PDB file of C-alpha atoms in Angstrom:
ATOM      1  CA  MET R  27      -8.246 -44.149  15.111  1.00 56.00           C
ATOM      2  CA  ASN R  28     -11.534 -42.480  14.338  1.00 67.00           C
ATOM      3  CA  HIS R  29     -11.248 -39.711  11.745  1.00 67.00           C
ATOM      4  CA  SER R  30     -14.985 -39.212  11.179  1.00 69.00           C
ATOM      5  CA  HIS R  31     -15.012 -35.883  13.031  1.00 69.00           C
ATOM      6  CA  LEU R  32     -12.243 -34.665  10.712  1.00 66.00           C
ATOM      7  CA  TYR R  33     -14.238 -35.561   7.582  1.00 71.00           C
ATOM      8  CA  ILE R  34     -17.260 -33.704   8.946  1.00 76.00           C
ATOM      9  CA  ARG R  35     -15.423 -30.522   9.950  1.00 78.00           C
ATOM     10  CA  LEU R  36     -13.105 -30.292   6.946  1.00 77.00           C
ATOM     11  CA  PRO R  37     -15.770 -29.062   4.447  1.00 78.00           C
ATOM     12  CA  PHE R  38     -16.918 -26.368   6.890  1.00 78.00           C
ATOM     13  CA  LEU R  39     -13.343 -25.252   7.447  1.00 79.00           C
ATOM     14  CA  PHE R  40     -12.787 -25.169   3.680  1.00 77.00           C
ATOM     15  CA  LEU R  41     -15.908 -23.010   3.159  1.00 77.00           C
ATOM     16  CA  LEU R  42     -14.849 -20.656   5.937  1.00 77.00           C
ATOM     17  CA  VAL R  43     -11.371 -20.147   4.454  1.00 76.00           C
ATOM     18  CA  LEU R  44     -12.826 -19.712   0.961  1.00 69.00           C
ATOM     19  CA  THR R  45     -15.294 -17.097   2.207  1.00 73.00           C
ATOM     20  CA  LEU R  46     -12.573 -15.147   4.004  1.00 68.00           C
ATOM     21  CA  LEU R  47     -10.287 -15.158   0.984  1.00 68.00           C
ATOM     22  CA  THR R  48     -12.948 -14.014  -1.456  1.00 68.00           C
ATOM     23  CA  SER R  49     -14.257 -11.296   0.849  1.00 64.00           C
ATOM     24  CA  CYS R  50     -10.756  -9.894   1.347  1.00 53.00           C
ATOM     25  CA  GLN R  51     -10.176  -9.890  -2.384  1.00 47.00           C
ATOM     26  CA  ARG R  52     -13.374  -7.960  -3.095  1.00 45.00           C
ATOM     27  CA  ALA R  53     -12.659  -5.374  -0.411  1.00 43.00           C
ATOM     28  CA  GLN R  54      -9.289  -4.489  -1.947  1.00 43.00           C
ATOM     29  CA  THR R  55     -10.320  -4.549  -5.591  1.00 43.00           C
ATOM     30  CA  PRO R  56     -11.002  -1.018  -6.866  1.00 48.00           C
ATOM     31  CA  THR R  57     -14.388  -0.389  -8.403  1.00 49.00           C
ATOM     32  CA  LYS R  58     -15.002   1.145 -11.818  1.00 48.00           C
ATOM     33  CA  THR R  59     -11.572   0.253 -13.127  1.00 49.00           C
ATOM     34  CA  THR R  60     -10.748   0.410 -16.795  1.00 51.00           C
ATOM     35  CA  ASN R  61      -7.731  -0.572 -18.807  1.00 49.00           C
ATOM     36  CA  ALA R  62      -7.686   2.795 -20.570  1.00 49.00           C
ATOM     37  CA  PRO R  63      -4.795   5.118 -19.697  1.00 50.00           C
ATOM     38  CA  ALA R  64      -5.613   7.798 -17.140  1.00 49.00           C
ATOM     39  CA  THR R  65      -6.038  11.271 -18.575  1.00 47.00           C
ATOM     40  CA  GLU R  66      -6.846  14.621 -17.106  1.00 45.00           C
ATOM     41  CA  GLU R  67     -10.147  14.625 -19.019  1.00 47.00           C
ATOM     42  CA  ALA R  68     -11.480  12.022 -16.573  1.00 53.00           C
ATOM     43  CA  GLU R  69     -11.800  14.706 -13.877  1.00 58.00           C
ATOM     44  CA  PRO R  70     -13.926  17.761 -14.640  1.00 59.00           C
ATOM     45  CA  THR R  71     -11.737  20.828 -14.991  1.00 70.00           C
ATOM     46  CA  LEU R  72     -14.675  23.225 -14.984  1.00 69.00           C
ATOM     47  CA  PRO R  73     -16.421  23.937 -11.691  1.00 71.00           C
ATOM     48  CA  LEU R  74     -19.503  21.911 -10.968  1.00 80.00           C
ATOM     49  CA  ARG R  75     -22.826  23.662 -11.234  1.00 83.00           C
ATOM     50  CA  ARG R  76     -23.776  22.787  -7.655  1.00 87.00           C
ATOM     51  CA  VAL R  77     -21.029  23.316  -5.065  1.00 89.00           C
ATOM     52  CA  ASP R  78     -20.853  23.915  -1.323  1.00 90.00           C
ATOM     53  CA  VAL R  79     -19.442  27.456  -1.560  1.00 91.00           C
ATOM     54  CA  ARG R  80     -19.245  29.871  -4.500  1.00 92.00           C
ATOM     55  CA  GLY R  81     -18.005  33.397  -4.020  1.00 93.00           C
ATOM     56  CA  THR R  82     -15.082  35.778  -3.614  1.00 95.00           C
ATOM     57  CA  VAL R  83     -12.119  35.274  -1.294  1.00 95.00           C
ATOM     58  CA  ILE R  84     -12.264  38.184   1.145  1.00 96.00           C
ATOM     59  CA  ARG R  85      -9.516  37.013   3.500  1.00 95.00           C
ATOM     60  CA  LYS R  86      -6.587  34.607   3.283  1.00 95.00           C
ATOM     61  CA  VAL R  87      -4.528  33.499   6.281  1.00 94.00           C
ATOM     62  CA  TYR R  88      -1.483  31.234   5.850  1.00 92.00           C
ATOM     63  CA  ASP R  89      -0.334  29.193   8.854  1.00 89.00           C
ATOM     64  CA  GLN R  90       1.945  26.144   9.069  1.00 89.00           C
ATOM     65  CA  GLY R  91       1.496  24.943   5.489  1.00 87.00           C
ATOM     66  CA  GLN R  92      -2.262  25.460   5.423  1.00 91.00           C
ATOM     67  CA  VAL R  93      -4.395  28.327   4.203  1.00 93.00           C
ATOM     68  CA  THR R  94      -7.670  29.464   5.712  1.00 95.00           C
ATOM     69  CA  LEU R  95      -9.959  31.284   3.299  1.00 95.00           C
ATOM     70  CA  GLU R  96     -12.970  33.377   4.145  1.00 95.00           C
ATOM     71  CA  VAL R  97     -15.270  33.213   1.143  1.00 95.00           C
ATOM     72  CA  GLU R  98     -18.350  35.385   0.726  1.00 94.00           C
ATOM     73  CA  GLY R  99     -20.883  34.899  -2.042  1.00 89.00           C
ATOM     74  CA  THR R 100     -24.465  35.688  -2.858  1.00 84.00           C
ATOM     75  CA  ASN R 101     -27.618  33.693  -2.265  1.00 85.00           C
ATOM     76  CA  SER R 102     -27.757  31.075  -4.978  1.00 85.00           C
ATOM     77  CA  GLN R 103     -29.680  27.893  -5.523  1.00 87.00           C
ATOM     78  CA  TYR R 104     -26.430  26.289  -6.723  1.00 85.00           C
ATOM     79  CA  ALA R 105     -24.400  26.885  -3.529  1.00 89.00           C
ATOM     80  CA  ARG R 106     -25.144  25.595  -0.036  1.00 89.00           C
ATOM     81  CA  PHE R 107     -23.531  28.474   1.865  1.00 90.00           C
ATOM     82  CA  THR R 108     -23.451  32.221   1.257  1.00 91.00           C
ATOM     83  CA  ARG R 109     -20.368  32.608   3.430  1.00 93.00           C
ATOM     84  CA  ALA R 110     -17.767  30.076   4.544  1.00 94.00           C
ATOM     85  CA  PHE R 111     -14.505  29.606   6.384  1.00 95.00           C
ATOM     86  CA  VAL R 112     -12.537  27.006   4.456  1.00 95.00           C
ATOM     87  CA  LEU R 113      -9.294  25.255   5.375  1.00 94.00           C
ATOM     88  CA  VAL R 114      -7.154  24.529   2.306  1.00 94.00           C
ATOM     89  CA  THR R 115      -4.616  21.784   3.008  1.00 93.00           C
ATOM     90  CA  PRO R 116      -1.714  20.588   0.819  1.00 93.00           C
ATOM     91  CA  ILE R 117      -3.851  17.663  -0.414  1.00 93.00           C
ATOM     92  CA  THR R 118      -6.653  19.931  -1.651  1.00 93.00           C
ATOM     93  CA  GLN R 119      -6.958  19.799  -5.431  1.00 94.00           C
ATOM     94  CA  ILE R 120      -6.907  23.379  -6.766  1.00 94.00           C
ATOM     95  CA  ILE R 121      -7.872  23.895 -10.413  1.00 94.00           C
ATOM     96  CA  GLY R 122      -6.891  27.154 -12.133  1.00 92.00           C
ATOM     97  CA  LEU R 123      -8.710  29.058 -14.874  1.00 91.00           C
ATOM     98  CA  ASP R 124      -6.884  27.054 -17.555  1.00 91.00           C
ATOM     99  CA  GLY R 125      -8.008  23.728 -16.049  1.00 90.00           C
ATOM    100  CA  LYS R 126      -4.593  22.794 -14.669  1.00 92.00           C
ATOM    101  CA  THR R 127      -3.671  22.165 -11.057  1.00 94.00           C
ATOM    102  CA  ILE R 128      -2.147  25.141  -9.247  1.00 93.00           C
ATOM    103  CA  SER R 129      -0.476  25.650  -5.876  1.00 92.00           C
ATOM    104  CA  MET R 130      -2.237  27.080  -2.847  1.00 88.00           C
ATOM    105  CA  ASN R 131       0.352  29.890  -2.901  1.00 89.00           C
ATOM    106  CA  GLU R 132      -1.372  31.198  -6.043  1.00 91.00           C
ATOM    107  CA  LEU R 133      -4.603  31.921  -4.152  1.00 92.00           C
ATOM    108  CA  TYR R 134      -5.152  35.535  -3.201  1.00 91.00           C
ATOM    109  CA  GLU R 135      -7.878  37.846  -1.972  1.00 94.00           C
ATOM    110  CA  GLY R 136     -10.375  38.997  -4.571  1.00 93.00           C
ATOM    111  CA  GLN R 137     -10.405  35.778  -6.607  1.00 94.00           C
ATOM    112  CA  ASN R 138     -13.700  34.079  -7.386  1.00 94.00           C
ATOM    113  CA  VAL R 139     -13.787  30.439  -6.312  1.00 94.00           C
ATOM    114  CA  ALA R 140     -16.105  27.434  -6.241  1.00 93.00           C
ATOM    115  CA  ILE R 141     -15.386  24.938  -3.460  1.00 93.00           C
ATOM    116  CA  LEU R 142     -16.444  21.406  -2.583  1.00 93.00           C
ATOM    117  CA  LEU R 143     -16.004  20.656   1.118  1.00 92.00           C
ATOM    118  CA  ARG R 144     -15.129  17.306   2.655  1.00 89.00           C
ATOM    119  CA  GLY R 145     -18.313  15.802   4.050  1.00 83.00           C
ATOM    120  CA  GLY R 146     -20.322  18.799   2.863  1.00 78.00           C
ATOM    121  CA  GLY R 147     -19.056  21.030   5.667  1.00 80.00           C
ATOM    122  CA  GLN R 148     -20.940  22.167   8.740  1.00 82.00           C
ATOM    123  CA  GLY R 149     -23.204  25.097   9.440  1.00 81.00           C
ATOM    124  CA  ASN R 150     -26.459  26.627   8.243  1.00 77.00           C
ATOM    125  CA  MET R 151     -25.898  29.989   6.575  1.00 76.00           C
ATOM    126  CA  VAL R 152     -22.160  30.171   7.302  1.00 88.00           C
ATOM    127  CA  GLY R 153     -20.217  27.060   6.372  1.00 90.00           C
ATOM    128  CA  VAL R 154     -17.093  25.710   8.025  1.00 93.00           C
ATOM    129  CA  GLY R 155     -15.067  22.898   6.543  1.00 93.00           C
ATOM    130  CA  VAL R 156     -12.004  21.482   4.841  1.00 94.00           C
ATOM    131  CA  ALA R 157     -11.751  21.941   1.081  1.00 94.00           C
ATOM    132  CA  ARG R 158     -11.677  18.785  -1.012  1.00 94.00           C
ATOM    133  CA  LYS R 159     -11.602  20.519  -4.402  1.00 94.00           C
ATOM    134  CA  LEU R 160     -11.357  24.203  -5.315  1.00 94.00           C
ATOM    135  CA  TRP R 161     -11.842  25.825  -8.707  1.00 94.00           C
ATOM    136  CA  LEU R 162     -10.870  29.360  -9.670  1.00 94.00           C
ATOM    137  CA  GLU R 163     -13.599  31.128 -11.639  1.00 91.00           C
ATOM    138  CA  GLU R 164     -13.723  34.111 -13.955  1.00 89.00           C
ATOM    139  CA  ARG R 165     -14.678  37.434 -12.386  1.00 81.00           C
ATOM    140  CA  TYR R 166     -18.394  38.072 -12.402  1.00 70.00           C
TER     141      TYR R 166
END
């Protein structure tokens, strides 16, 4: 019985399996991990200086567990849109004035907000998008 073909193909098969196993391991390993305990200080509780939308909520519509906000602001070099229609879903992170997470039921018309949109939103002067993170701001 001639096993020479087996001895030739076995190293290539071994390398292929090794490559697949190491590539799968790297794809599932989280990046930037630390052994330190997670704290709320890791996430910024103050609004970022540059956001997608910064302004006042002029309309709030609640429908089927989601809230649509119409936000109108002023021209600013630190905001992409002066006006936006933003969908706030249950997974949107909403940060209150005290830096703690609040519910979307605590949003109301007349509040000042800063919003980051998923994917940056769409539009030129008027933005449309889904909120990723929303901060309440002091009245200005």
